């Protein structure tokens, strides 16, 4: 028995472990029941949420869509449309289009372009990171990441108000052309805001996902190539997407979208068109005032802000009209501006911009290696595509009959992103939709090593290994092996060939060098394992779902052959195997096919033309999830180098410094590919097996493109933003208290002259309340601006206490008619119910005398209370506190209703009493309301007993007297109820019943 218990213990512990994991998941889900997506545009942002009962909905405020603008002043902040309106009053403190500065250093051409477009902003220089920041005042300065963090926090507040619950998880859209520095900047901004970013998704991918999700039924095994042309306010992106169904290992046949080609223009968008119109309007205004020796309107930031707003409106109107009149009141020096602008003039101003419209299309086709004939449809996305000239040029460039407009150009990216957020969240289950995004900028590894020439002279060879190729899929993991180093060395991570970018785009792109990796501890690892064979230095890279590259770890791997001892497996090993198999961690032959992240290993090989070890080449192979070594026979010595990559996965997953012990599950897996189990005597003779040792190598990263914010500075920025948020909340609370006090004063002063309030108050009472209200109103006007929130709430509490009696009397009089009518109805129905209950015959009675007497008593007491209280209230003057209270009426109704409901429930579940038998063994006359099935029911006697045989009667119990019956009510189905039924069943069988049970 003890042995049985020991065998079951590992499985029992595994079950407990599983329950612990499930409980932890449930606790984690309780905080993440709602997720959100933020579509960060250049001019505005769209927020969408998913929560239980609300599938994918756009969050709208009173202005429909939040504008991506923030105004920062000394004591307050404004967001959205409030900030946009402040751009005219305080243009220097109003920040917009700041995303163009994310991840860019001070010498970037986009920084100079931003200064030229918005000269009212003062940009400071950060010498530590070589970046810029907004210098609003000597005390106020914010980096672009901090400004973006404020708006992300604002978007979360909108989503939380809409969802009515806290939200932490989010998917954020970014332009597809964002490089590593720009993506890391967005992640740092989200971290300052306290958001957990599930993924940074490219906005073109989110748009394609939204299009596919709502057209799932139209996707089949035949590939469909769709082109999305997205021209927004700041940039233009053209994407070629292939839709088709694919067979997945877990979910069967599911739809898939694959990004095939991407082309973009960073500065082609609606903003540049508006700036051209603004310049045109400024020139017209200066010409109108040419003879007045007036200042140039371009030198006035407020006037230029007004012109930019008018240019935005003008661009929208000219999209539907041939001409329009631009009008601005008091543009500068109280001078009004009015000028007529035609669509032809607008198209002439932007002629060079329209010539750049086909550029992204050609880039996308080249990167996809496709022709226009293979594109089935071109779909327009983005607000700037509504310009007629853009559609005309694009239609001519793609050679189609028409352009697709069957998608919401403004909300598609937000809807696709929120669908991805729901798919990534543990709180929701959505229909699978496979997304294969593409790498825009290739990434490679560069390193230098010494090689020996034929003459014995050693020279340096520069090597390059492509990690992630252009238009390759991601997320993806790669492993590169350096197998010719036995000492510390460095290697570099840089961008690959960027020849597809023009000269200006390369300048905007920034540094092409990402990181220098310095390894420490390589030599010590070789000294630690002198008798082991080195399998190289393995660097594990990860390009995650957000497109951000990271170096997970670097390991030095060694192997040797060891003899296996014939000892049996320990209990701990069995427990580990059981838990591993229970959680799906056990290795199976098809684990490689199930893996979602393809891990590839690339070995460092000799440079081109090198003759050192000609058999060793740079090879790329996928690694299985479990070791693929067959331990049934020792490998030949010459095959050790070739077998190294196959055994890599165990070292990757464990990542520890301890030697790997061969587990029984591995033995079973090694021989599970069709080989029969070995006999018992063969199992005892175990051959030598490979033992792997993994040593962690120290890594020092030197970021070359744009240094991230240090942790201390990141914490200070987050704290600064939290303080600003707290200040805003305190300000909102104070404004709410002041508004509540002011509203109470005005409403109460108005109520004092209404008839219903004058009826229940005296002249002296009204004068006293009116005087207090006037005094508080005067105080609020004179000293209210400096009053604290506590003072305002205290004043409001005093006024409410003063007016409480007046309001109470009015409210009670309003409630009396409805409450008294309901009480009368309940009393009448209860009396009728009691009368019907007393008419039930004794043999069918289901209520006891005590129950009916109790109900009668409550009815009589309620009638008496009502009549007495109403009479007393009639004697009191209306200005006194009433004695007839609505809460007392509700209490009386609740007590009476509770008693009636108890009796109704008892009647609902009562069982009919059995009928007595006569001397001939037949039943007495059935009740009139008995069903035919009850009358024809026949009892089948047990074997050996005839139907005439009567069952053995129960011994009769002594019944108590009438006093005991009255004091202790009988319960249906109990012994007392059975004895009472026997007494009542002795009545004559021919007696007619006067009332049916169902008439109750």
mmCIF file of N, CA, C and O in Angstrom, residues 274-341:
data_model
loop_
_atom_site.group_PDB
_atom_site.id
_atom_site.type_symbol
_atom_site.label_atom_id
_atom_site.label_comp_id
_atom_site.label_asym_id
_atom_site.label_seq_id
_atom_site.Cartn_x
_atom_site.Cartn_y
_atom_site.Cartn_z
ATOM 1 N N UNK A 274 -1.222 71.716 -46.060
ATOM 2 C CA UNK A 274 -1.741 72.824 -45.252
ATOM 3 C C UNK A 274 -0.690 73.912 -45.081
ATOM 4 O O UNK A 274 -1.011 75.109 -45.072
ATOM 5 N N UNK A 275 0.575 73.520 -44.928
ATOM 6 C CA UNK A 275 1.635 74.520 -44.793
ATOM 7 C C UNK A 275 1.794 75.326 -46.085
ATOM 8 O O UNK A 275 2.062 76.538 -46.039
ATOM 9 N N UNK A 276 1.604 74.667 -47.248
ATOM 10 C CA UNK A 276 1.651 75.405 -48.505
ATOM 11 C C UNK A 276 0.493 76.404 -48.576
ATOM 12 O O UNK A 276 0.672 77.555 -49.008
ATOM 13 N N UNK A 277 -0.685 75.971 -48.147
ATOM 14 C CA UNK A 277 -1.831 76.889 -48.139
ATOM 15 C C UNK A 277 -1.621 78.023 -47.142
ATOM 16 O O UNK A 277 -1.995 79.181 -47.411
ATOM 17 N N UNK A 278 -1.046 77.718 -45.991
ATOM 18 C CA UNK A 278 -0.789 78.769 -44.999
ATOM 19 C C UNK A 278 0.159 79.827 -45.572
ATOM 20 O O UNK A 278 -0.062 81.035 -45.395
ATOM 21 N N UNK A 279 1.169 79.381 -46.228
ATOM 22 C CA UNK A 279 2.111 80.327 -46.838
ATOM 23 C C UNK A 279 1.424 81.170 -47.907
ATOM 24 O O UNK A 279 1.679 82.384 -48.025
ATOM 25 N N UNK A 280 0.543 80.561 -48.661
ATOM 26 C CA UNK A 280 -0.195 81.295 -49.699
ATOM 27 C C UNK A 280 -1.110 82.343 -49.074
ATOM 28 O O UNK A 280 -1.171 83.504 -49.553
ATOM 29 N N UNK A 281 -1.818 81.979 -48.017
ATOM 30 C CA UNK A 281 -2.706 82.939 -47.348
ATOM 31 C C UNK A 281 -1.906 84.064 -46.705
ATOM 32 O O UNK A 281 -2.341 85.233 -46.717
ATOM 33 N N UNK A 282 -0.747 83.746 -46.118
ATOM 34 C CA UNK A 282 0.080 84.796 -45.520
ATOM 35 C C UNK A 282 0.566 85.779 -46.582
ATOM 36 O O UNK A 282 0.608 87.004 -46.350
ATOM 37 N N UNK A 283 0.897 85.263 -47.758
ATOM 38 C CA UNK A 283 1.351 86.152 -48.832
ATOM 39 C C UNK A 283 0.209 87.048 -49.300
ATOM 40 O O UNK A 283 0.410 88.250 -49.555
ATOM 41 N N UNK A 284 -1.003 86.496 -49.385
ATOM 42 C CA UNK A 284 -2.154 87.311 -49.788
ATOM 43 C C UNK A 284 -2.450 88.391 -48.750
ATOM 44 O O UNK A 284 -2.775 89.541 -49.107
ATOM 45 N N UNK A 285 -2.327 88.072 -47.481
ATOM 46 C CA UNK A 285 -2.605 89.062 -46.432
ATOM 47 C C UNK A 285 -1.560 90.175 -46.462
ATOM 48 O O UNK A 285 -1.892 91.360 -46.290
ATOM 49 N N UNK A 286 -0.313 89.828 -46.673
ATOM 50 C CA UNK A 286 0.721 90.855 -46.744
ATOM 51 C C UNK A 286 0.523 91.760 -47.956
ATOM 52 O O UNK A 286 0.771 92.981 -47.889
ATOM 53 N N UNK A 287 0.055 91.193 -49.056
ATOM 54 C CA UNK A 287 -0.197 92.016 -50.243
ATOM 55 C C UNK A 287 -1.349 92.978 -50.017
ATOM 56 O O UNK A 287 -1.329 94.114 -50.531
ATOM 57 N N UNK A 288 -2.359 92.545 -49.248
ATOM 58 C CA UNK A 288 -3.486 93.430 -48.968
ATOM 59 C C UNK A 288 -3.066 94.622 -48.115
ATOM 60 O O UNK A 288 -3.660 95.692 -48.191
ATOM 61 N N UNK A 289 -2.042 94.453 -47.292
ATOM 62 C CA UNK A 289 -1.595 95.537 -46.401
ATOM 63 C C UNK A 289 -0.246 96.106 -46.850
ATOM 64 O O UNK A 289 0.507 96.653 -46.039
ATOM 65 N N UNK A 290 0.065 95.956 -48.106
ATOM 66 C CA UNK A 290 1.393 96.338 -48.592
ATOM 67 C C UNK A 290 1.652 97.828 -48.429
ATOM 68 O O UNK A 290 2.756 98.250 -48.067
ATOM 69 N N UNK A 291 0.663 98.651 -48.663
ATOM 70 C CA UNK A 291 0.887 100.089 -48.594
ATOM 71 C C UNK A 291 0.725 100.672 -47.212
ATOM 72 O O UNK A 291 0.833 101.890 -47.034
ATOM 73 N N UNK A 292 0.457 99.860 -46.204
ATOM 74 C CA UNK A 292 0.199 100.365 -44.852
ATOM 75 C C UNK A 292 1.428 100.253 -43.952
ATOM 76 O O UNK A 292 1.338 100.506 -42.764
ATOM 77 N N UNK A 293 2.567 99.868 -44.508
ATOM 78 C CA UNK A 293 3.791 99.714 -43.737
ATOM 79 C C UNK A 293 3.582 98.803 -42.523
ATOM 80 O O UNK A 293 4.048 99.071 -41.423
ATOM 81 N N UNK A 294 2.833 97.744 -42.720
ATOM 82 C CA UNK A 294 2.521 96.813 -41.633
ATOM 83 C C UNK A 294 3.620 95.767 -41.525
ATOM 84 O O UNK A 294 4.403 95.517 -42.456
ATOM 85 N N UNK A 295 3.679 95.113 -40.384
ATOM 86 C CA UNK A 295 4.655 94.055 -40.165
ATOM 87 C C UNK A 295 4.265 92.815 -40.963
ATOM 88 O O UNK A 295 3.094 92.612 -41.299
ATOM 89 N N UNK A 296 5.250 91.985 -41.216
ATOM 90 C CA UNK A 296 5.007 90.724 -41.909
ATOM 91 C C UNK A 296 4.219 89.798 -40.984
ATOM 92 O O UNK A 296 4.573 89.608 -39.812
ATOM 93 N N UNK A 297 3.135 89.212 -41.513
ATOM 94 C CA UNK A 297 2.296 88.349 -40.690
ATOM 95 C C UNK A 297 3.048 87.097 -40.253
ATOM 96 O O UNK A 297 2.699 86.473 -39.236
ATOM 97 N N UNK A 298 4.103 86.717 -40.978
ATOM 98 C CA UNK A 298 4.866 85.514 -40.620
ATOM 99 C C UNK A 298 5.625 85.683 -39.313
ATOM 100 O O UNK A 298 6.049 84.696 -38.715
ATOM 101 N N UNK A 299 5.810 86.932 -38.881
ATOM 102 C CA UNK A 299 6.523 87.183 -37.631
ATOM 103 C C UNK A 299 5.604 87.128 -36.419
ATOM 104 O O UNK A 299 6.085 87.274 -35.289
ATOM 105 N N UNK A 300 4.326 86.936 -36.632
ATOM 106 C CA UNK A 300 3.360 86.888 -35.534
ATOM 107 C C UNK A 300 2.920 85.442 -35.338
ATOM 108 O O UNK A 300 2.178 84.892 -36.163
ATOM 109 N N UNK A 301 3.354 84.753 -34.258
ATOM 110 C CA UNK A 301 2.990 83.324 -34.069
ATOM 111 C C UNK A 301 1.488 83.101 -33.955
ATOM 112 O O UNK A 301 0.964 82.107 -34.468
ATOM 113 N N UNK A 302 0.775 84.011 -33.303
ATOM 114 C CA UNK A 302 -0.675 83.829 -33.165
ATOM 115 C C UNK A 302 -1.373 83.931 -34.512
ATOM 116 O O UNK A 302 -2.279 83.140 -34.813
ATOM 117 N N UNK A 303 -0.956 84.885 -35.316
ATOM 118 C CA UNK A 303 -1.565 85.021 -36.637
ATOM 119 C C UNK A 303 -1.262 83.807 -37.504
ATOM 120 O O UNK A 303 -2.136 83.323 -38.238
ATOM 121 N N UNK A 304 -0.041 83.265 -37.417
ATOM 122 C CA UNK A 304 0.293 82.072 -38.198
ATOM 123 C C UNK A 304 -0.492 80.861 -37.718
ATOM 124 O O UNK A 304 -0.845 79.984 -38.516
ATOM 125 N N UNK A 305 -0.776 80.784 -36.419
ATOM 126 C CA UNK A 305 -1.605 79.682 -35.901
ATOM 127 C C UNK A 305 -3.027 79.793 -36.443
ATOM 128 O O UNK A 305 -3.652 78.779 -36.797
ATOM 129 N N UNK A 306 -3.551 81.012 -36.548
ATOM 130 C CA UNK A 306 -4.875 81.198 -37.133
ATOM 131 C C UNK A 306 -4.875 80.813 -38.608
ATOM 132 O O UNK A 306 -5.823 80.187 -39.104
ATOM 133 N N UNK A 307 -3.815 81.175 -39.321
ATOM 134 C CA UNK A 307 -3.744 80.841 -40.739
ATOM 135 C C UNK A 307 -3.639 79.335 -40.959
ATOM 136 O O UNK A 307 -4.213 78.802 -41.916
ATOM 137 N N UNK A 308 -2.911 78.635 -40.086
ATOM 138 C CA UNK A 308 -2.806 77.188 -40.235
ATOM 139 C C UNK A 308 -4.148 76.514 -39.989
ATOM 140 O O UNK A 308 -4.513 75.555 -40.693
ATOM 141 N N UNK A 309 -4.898 77.003 -39.024
ATOM 142 C CA UNK A 309 -6.236 76.444 -38.786
ATOM 143 C C UNK A 309 -7.157 76.697 -39.972
ATOM 144 O O UNK A 309 -7.920 75.814 -40.380
ATOM 145 N N UNK A 310 -7.076 77.880 -40.558
ATOM 146 C CA UNK A 310 -7.900 78.187 -41.712
ATOM 147 C C UNK A 310 -7.462 77.376 -42.929
ATOM 148 O O UNK A 310 -8.295 76.955 -43.738
ATOM 149 N N UNK A 311 -6.165 77.120 -43.048
ATOM 150 C CA UNK A 311 -5.669 76.301 -44.158
ATOM 151 C C UNK A 311 -6.172 74.873 -44.053
ATOM 152 O O UNK A 311 -6.493 74.242 -45.070
ATOM 153 N N UNK A 312 -6.253 74.363 -42.833
ATOM 154 C CA UNK A 312 -6.792 73.023 -42.630
ATOM 155 C C UNK A 312 -8.247 72.947 -43.064
ATOM 156 O O UNK A 312 -8.667 72.010 -43.754
ATOM 157 N N UNK A 313 -9.029 73.940 -42.691
ATOM 158 C CA UNK A 313 -10.442 73.970 -43.089
ATOM 159 C C UNK A 313 -10.570 74.153 -44.593
ATOM 160 O O UNK A 313 -11.426 73.531 -45.250
ATOM 161 N N UNK A 314 -9.720 74.988 -45.174
ATOM 162 C CA UNK A 314 -9.783 75.266 -46.597
ATOM 163 C C UNK A 314 -9.456 74.022 -47.413
ATOM 164 O O UNK A 314 -10.099 73.749 -48.439
ATOM 165 N N UNK A 315 -8.464 73.257 -46.974
ATOM 166 C CA UNK A 315 -8.111 72.026 -47.698
ATOM 167 C C UNK A 315 -9.281 71.054 -47.711
ATOM 168 O O UNK A 315 -9.565 70.406 -48.731
ATOM 169 N N UNK A 316 -9.986 70.948 -46.599
ATOM 170 C CA UNK A 316 -11.127 70.040 -46.532
ATOM 171 C C UNK A 316 -12.263 70.492 -47.444
ATOM 172 O O UNK A 316 -12.878 69.678 -48.151
ATOM 173 N N UNK A 317 -12.541 71.798 -47.449
ATOM 174 C CA UNK A 317 -13.646 72.314 -48.261
ATOM 175 C C UNK A 317 -13.324 72.202 -49.746
ATOM 176 O O UNK A 317 -14.188 71.865 -50.571
ATOM 177 N N UNK A 318 -12.071 72.464 -50.131
ATOM 178 C CA UNK A 318 -11.705 72.408 -51.544
ATOM 179 C C UNK A 318 -11.700 70.984 -52.086
ATOM 180 O O UNK A 318 -11.662 70.791 -53.302
ATOM 181 N N UNK A 319 -11.747 70.002 -51.206
ATOM 182 C CA UNK A 319 -11.851 68.628 -51.677
ATOM 183 C C UNK A 319 -13.213 68.331 -52.276
ATOM 184 O O UNK A 319 -13.359 67.372 -53.035
ATOM 185 N N UNK A 320 -14.205 69.160 -51.927
ATOM 186 C CA UNK A 320 -15.563 68.947 -52.442
ATOM 187 C C UNK A 320 -16.080 70.127 -53.251
ATOM 188 O O UNK A 320 -17.154 70.026 -53.849
ATOM 189 N N UNK A 321 -15.340 71.245 -53.281
ATOM 190 C CA UNK A 321 -15.791 72.439 -53.988
ATOM 191 C C UNK A 321 -14.668 72.965 -54.875
ATOM 192 O O UNK A 321 -13.469 72.768 -54.586
ATOM 193 N N UNK A 322 -15.070 73.656 -55.914
ATOM 194 C CA UNK A 322 -14.069 74.194 -56.850
ATOM 195 C C UNK A 322 -13.371 75.423 -56.304
ATOM 196 O O UNK A 322 -12.229 75.712 -56.670
ATOM 197 N N UNK A 323 -14.015 76.178 -55.432
ATOM 198 C CA UNK A 323 -13.393 77.358 -54.827
ATOM 199 C C UNK A 323 -14.050 77.617 -53.489
ATOM 200 O O UNK A 323 -15.133 77.083 -53.188
ATOM 201 N N UNK A 324 -13.408 78.457 -52.689
ATOM 202 C CA UNK A 324 -13.947 78.780 -51.361
ATOM 203 C C UNK A 324 -13.303 80.076 -50.887
ATOM 204 O O UNK A 324 -12.200 80.444 -51.308
ATOM 205 N N UNK A 325 -14.025 80.742 -50.002
ATOM 206 C CA UNK A 325 -13.567 82.006 -49.464
ATOM 207 C C UNK A 325 -12.932 81.777 -48.095
ATOM 208 O O UNK A 325 -13.578 81.284 -47.171
ATOM 209 N N UNK A 326 -11.677 82.140 -47.960
ATOM 210 C CA UNK A 326 -10.989 82.060 -46.671
ATOM 211 C C UNK A 326 -11.283 83.326 -45.885
ATOM 212 O O UNK A 326 -11.110 84.445 -46.402
ATOM 213 N N UNK A 327 -11.704 83.160 -44.615
ATOM 214 C CA UNK A 327 -12.078 84.305 -43.793
ATOM 215 C C UNK A 327 -11.532 84.121 -42.385
ATOM 216 O O UNK A 327 -11.690 83.054 -41.785
ATOM 217 N N UNK A 328 -10.889 85.188 -41.892
ATOM 218 C CA UNK A 328 -10.368 85.186 -40.519
ATOM 219 C C UNK A 328 -10.635 86.563 -39.939
ATOM 220 O O UNK A 328 -10.200 87.589 -40.502
ATOM 221 N N UNK A 329 -11.349 86.606 -38.830
ATOM 222 C CA UNK A 329 -11.628 87.880 -38.175
ATOM 223 C C UNK A 329 -10.471 88.245 -37.245
ATOM 224 O O UNK A 329 -10.035 87.425 -36.431
ATOM 225 N N UNK A 330 -10.012 89.483 -37.374
ATOM 226 C CA UNK A 330 -8.942 89.965 -36.502
ATOM 227 C C UNK A 330 -7.685 89.142 -36.617
ATOM 228 O O UNK A 330 -7.132 88.706 -35.610
ATOM 229 N N UNK A 331 -7.208 88.939 -37.846
ATOM 230 C CA UNK A 331 -6.022 88.117 -38.044
ATOM 231 C C UNK A 331 -4.819 88.727 -37.337
ATOM 232 O O UNK A 331 -4.105 88.021 -36.598
ATOM 233 N N UNK A 332 -4.588 90.015 -37.536
ATOM 234 C CA UNK A 332 -3.478 90.687 -36.870
ATOM 235 C C UNK A 332 -3.788 92.171 -36.780
ATOM 236 O O UNK A 332 -4.281 92.784 -37.740
ATOM 237 N N UNK A 333 -3.531 92.758 -35.633
ATOM 238 C CA UNK A 333 -3.789 94.176 -35.392
ATOM 239 C C UNK A 333 -5.245 94.528 -35.670
ATOM 240 O O UNK A 333 -5.555 95.601 -36.241
ATOM 241 N N UNK A 334 -6.151 93.613 -35.301
ATOM 242 C CA UNK A 334 -7.594 93.810 -35.464
ATOM 243 C C UNK A 334 -7.998 94.002 -36.928
ATOM 244 O O UNK A 334 -9.017 94.639 -37.228
ATOM 245 N N UNK A 335 -7.227 93.452 -37.839
ATOM 246 C CA UNK A 335 -7.536 93.548 -39.265
ATOM 247 C C UNK A 335 -8.076 92.204 -39.734
ATOM 248 O O UNK A 335 -7.446 91.160 -39.500
ATOM 249 N N UNK A 336 -9.229 92.246 -40.370
ATOM 250 C CA UNK A 336 -9.833 91.018 -40.881
ATOM 251 C C UNK A 336 -9.185 90.620 -42.201
ATOM 252 O O UNK A 336 -8.663 91.470 -42.955
ATOM 253 N N UNK A 337 -9.258 89.331 -42.456
ATOM 254 C CA UNK A 337 -8.669 88.798 -43.698
ATOM 255 C C UNK A 337 -9.737 88.029 -44.447
ATOM 256 O O UNK A 337 -10.476 87.231 -43.875
ATOM 257 N N UNK A 338 -9.776 88.282 -45.767
ATOM 258 C CA UNK A 338 -10.745 87.591 -46.616
ATOM 259 C C UNK A 338 -10.142 87.455 -48.000
ATOM 260 O O UNK A 338 -9.696 88.439 -48.599
ATOM 261 N N UNK A 339 -10.107 86.211 -48.510
ATOM 262 C CA UNK A 339 -9.524 85.970 -49.831
ATOM 263 C C UNK A 339 -10.149 84.718 -50.430
ATOM 264 O O UNK A 339 -10.487 83.769 -49.715
ATOM 265 N N UNK A 340 -10.279 84.726 -51.739
ATOM 266 C CA UNK A 340 -10.846 83.586 -52.445
ATOM 267 C C UNK A 340 -9.725 82.691 -52.948
ATOM 268 O O UNK A 340 -8.754 83.157 -53.537
ATOM 269 N N UNK A 341 -9.890 81.364 -52.699
ATOM 270 C CA UNK A 341 -8.896 80.387 -53.119
ATOM 271 C C UNK A 341 -9.619 79.318 -53.923
ATOM 272 O O UNK A 341 -10.669 78.807 -53.506
#
